[in-house]
Amino acid sequence: GAGVSQSPSNKVTEKGKDVELRCDPISGHTALYWYRQSLGQGLEFLIYFQGNSAPDKSGLPSDRFSAERTGGSVSTLTIQRTQQEDSAVYLCASSFTTSNYEQYFGPGTRLTVT
Amino acid sequence: AQKITQTQPGMFVQEKEAVTLDCTYDTSDPSYGLFWYKQPSSGEMIFLIYQGSYDQQNATEGRYSLNFQKARKSANLVISASQLGDSAMYFCAMRTTGFQKLVFGTGTRLLVSP
């Protein structure tokens, strides 16, 4: 079946502009996660959604970052007033539930802020 | 706090040899899961193997096995009969019942030579 898909694959934006990154999880997966991988860094958790519960936003680095998940499926990560330090690969993952099932990752969106 | 430590920034192995990638973890939660992911140069995170904290036996998946030593809080990945296609970054990660996000180590870059 289809895996996790993300769009766009690459995004170049000017400092100060807003960007939206999209994630389409695997069908039937109730949990959805966003992570960020900066150059030379490990993966950093941003936010997680489980069903209709309130999302866990504890990893969002600032109030410029927000995310929503519509209809329990597609998710959009929005970064307002982008800064150069926001340049990174943004990875989305999904899993069946929040029990100990593996998370399946999408190909990522490479964001470059100039 | 949850923490994953990977002390080997880079490892080299010859084709057909076995290699062990080290991972130690720290958590006070008695219930947790340990994961290994492979990230080739294409950037996608590929799930390799999972070990639950209550599993009695070490996990195996094909050429991958996890050497789980609970008392030492280590979860080393063993790759048998290395192949050129195994060259990639390898990340160890943990998820606990209290924190559904994955916490990642900094990764180990494996290079397999002919």
XYZ file of C-alpha atoms in Angstrom:
228
model
C 0.000 0.000 0.000
C 0.951 3.663 -0.171
C 3.388 4.990 2.382
C 3.507 8.367 4.077
C 3.672 11.139 1.530
C 4.886 14.689 2.012
C 4.777 17.767 -0.150
C 6.579 19.682 -1.373
C 9.793 17.665 -1.437
C 11.826 20.873 -1.542
C 10.909 24.399 -0.585
C 13.042 27.515 -0.858
C 11.620 30.616 0.747
C 12.754 34.079 1.695
C 13.257 35.014 5.316
C 10.055 36.394 6.770
C 7.678 34.476 4.500
C 5.189 31.870 5.736
C 5.373 28.251 4.550
C 3.039 25.280 4.717
C 4.244 21.699 4.660
C 1.822 18.856 4.034
C 1.770 15.268 5.262
C -0.557 12.486 4.142
C -0.247 9.512 6.540
C -0.758 5.849 5.819
C -4.435 5.031 5.628
C -5.748 3.698 8.933
C -2.925 5.154 11.021
C -4.373 7.160 13.892
C -1.140 8.698 15.177
C 0.795 11.327 13.232
C 4.121 12.933 14.165
C 6.258 15.790 12.899
C 10.027 15.830 13.402
C 12.792 18.161 12.263
C 16.287 17.163 11.205
C 18.778 19.989 10.945
C 22.141 19.634 9.217
C 24.456 17.653 11.435
C 21.761 17.217 14.083
C 19.646 14.318 15.142
C 15.904 14.221 14.821
C 13.921 16.614 16.965
C 10.293 15.974 17.869
C 7.905 18.818 17.046
C 4.279 17.744 17.492
C 2.086 14.672 17.615
C -1.585 13.966 16.922
C -3.565 10.977 18.143
C -7.111 10.603 16.851
C -9.343 13.411 18.094
C -7.272 14.122 21.207
C -5.558 17.457 21.760
C -2.156 17.392 20.067
C 1.093 17.229 22.013
C 2.791 20.476 20.992
C 5.625 20.231 23.490
C 8.343 20.093 20.832
C 7.397 23.181 18.845
C 10.386 25.546 19.082
C 8.428 28.804 18.992
C 4.955 30.222 18.482
C 5.802 30.735 14.818
C 5.241 27.004 14.388
C 1.781 25.473 14.309
C 0.172 22.359 12.917
C -3.271 21.003 12.313
C -4.721 17.698 11.290
C -7.996 17.771 9.435
C -10.445 14.886 9.578
C -7.947 12.722 11.393
C -5.883 12.320 8.238
C -3.865 14.966 6.386
C -1.711 17.300 8.466
C -0.253 20.701 7.669
C 2.740 22.194 9.479
C 2.872 25.971 9.173
C 5.905 28.113 9.889
C 5.233 31.828 10.027
C 7.825 34.557 9.458
C 10.503 31.997 8.589
C 14.042 32.468 9.868
C 17.285 31.030 8.521
C 17.537 28.693 11.515
C 14.295 27.060 10.358
C 16.206 25.534 7.430
C 16.011 21.771 7.914
C 14.369 18.612 6.682
C 10.879 18.248 8.122
C 9.833 14.628 8.489
C 6.347 13.316 9.061
C 5.613 9.867 10.464
C 2.499 7.851 11.231
C 1.700 4.731 13.222
C -1.320 2.587 14.051
C -1.699 3.758 17.609
C 0.411 5.238 20.316
C 1.321 1.876 21.739
C 4.649 0.417 20.800
C 4.151 0.223 17.068
C 6.833 1.415 14.721
C 6.482 4.807 13.111
C 6.659 4.942 9.338
C 8.332 8.019 7.939
C 7.691 10.016 4.812
C 10.455 11.232 2.485
C 10.584 14.634 4.149
C 10.423 18.236 2.991
C 13.735 20.036 2.694
C 13.152 23.660 3.682
C 15.738 26.298 2.826
C 15.263 29.830 4.115
C 17.380 32.398 2.277
C 14.197 12.413 31.092
C 14.529 10.110 28.147
C 17.886 9.931 26.426
C 19.547 7.858 23.727
C 23.332 7.791 23.344
C 25.184 6.577 20.277
C 28.904 6.951 20.859
C 30.151 5.878 17.429
C 29.925 8.732 14.926
C 31.323 6.475 12.188
C 31.950 2.792 11.622
C 33.701 0.944 8.833
C 33.182 -2.687 7.896
C 34.106 -4.892 5.003
C 31.466 -6.527 2.902
C 30.200 -9.852 4.319
C 31.523 -9.057 7.800
C 29.292 -8.503 10.824
C 29.132 -5.135 12.565
C 27.706 -3.925 15.876
C 26.340 -0.426 16.315
C 26.126 0.698 19.916
C 23.158 2.289 21.645
C 22.555 3.022 25.307
C 19.412 4.545 26.730
C 18.169 6.182 29.874
C 14.619 6.195 31.171
C 12.829 5.711 34.454
C 9.705 4.393 32.736
C 9.508 0.577 33.107
C 7.622 0.249 29.819
C 9.372 1.380 26.681
C 10.217 0.376 23.150
C 13.520 0.591 21.361
C 13.778 1.101 17.611
C 16.478 1.189 15.001
C 16.096 3.170 11.794
C 18.296 3.364 8.716
C 18.649 6.610 6.784
C 20.361 6.208 3.412
C 21.632 9.205 1.470
C 18.178 9.583 -0.074
C 17.023 10.829 3.335
C 14.097 8.537 4.061
C 13.946 6.898 7.502
C 13.517 3.146 7.178
C 12.339 1.103 10.163
C 14.595 -1.894 10.829
C 13.791 -3.536 14.138
C 11.903 -3.129 17.417
C 12.466 -4.400 20.958
C 9.955 -4.022 23.768
C 11.167 -3.624 27.319
C 9.246 -6.703 28.443
C 10.277 -8.898 25.546
C 12.156 -11.921 26.812
C 14.020 -12.640 23.621
C 16.216 -10.428 21.484
C 14.490 -9.200 18.352
C 15.660 -10.412 14.954
C 14.671 -9.339 11.451
C 16.596 -11.037 8.700
C 20.215 -9.877 8.886
C 19.389 -7.480 11.733
C 19.356 -8.466 15.368
C 19.124 -6.415 18.507
C 21.397 -7.281 21.418
C 19.196 -6.132 24.295
C 20.872 -5.964 27.697
C 18.295 -4.461 30.017
C 20.486 -4.238 33.099
C 23.093 -2.317 31.139
C 20.426 -0.269 29.351
C 21.921 -1.091 26.002
C 20.271 -2.034 22.714
C 22.991 -2.641 20.174
C 22.172 -3.378 16.544
C 24.023 -6.258 14.926
C 24.126 -6.461 11.154
C 25.356 -9.789 9.881
C 26.929 -10.340 6.462
C 27.163 -6.614 5.618
C 26.272 -5.513 2.124
C 27.291 -2.407 0.198
C 23.694 -1.227 0.408
C 23.964 -1.122 4.192
C 26.057 2.049 3.950
C 23.884 4.673 5.640
C 23.191 6.546 8.867
C 21.696 4.406 11.611
C 19.597 5.886 14.382
C 18.601 4.289 17.654
C 15.360 5.605 19.158
C 13.162 5.050 22.183
C 9.527 5.591 22.974
C 8.037 5.281 26.439
C 4.426 4.930 27.502
C 4.670 8.293 29.179
C 6.021 10.066 26.090
C 4.729 8.871 22.752
C 7.279 10.736 20.682
C 10.436 8.998 19.539
C 13.650 10.227 21.137
C 16.572 9.701 18.792
C 20.292 9.336 19.236
C 22.723 11.320 17.120
C 23.289 8.423 14.749
C 26.158 6.312 13.471
C 27.364 6.514 9.893
C 28.196 3.053 8.588
C 30.388 2.606 5.549
C 30.647 -0.839 3.979
C 33.641 -1.347 1.727
C 34.080 -4.016 -0.956
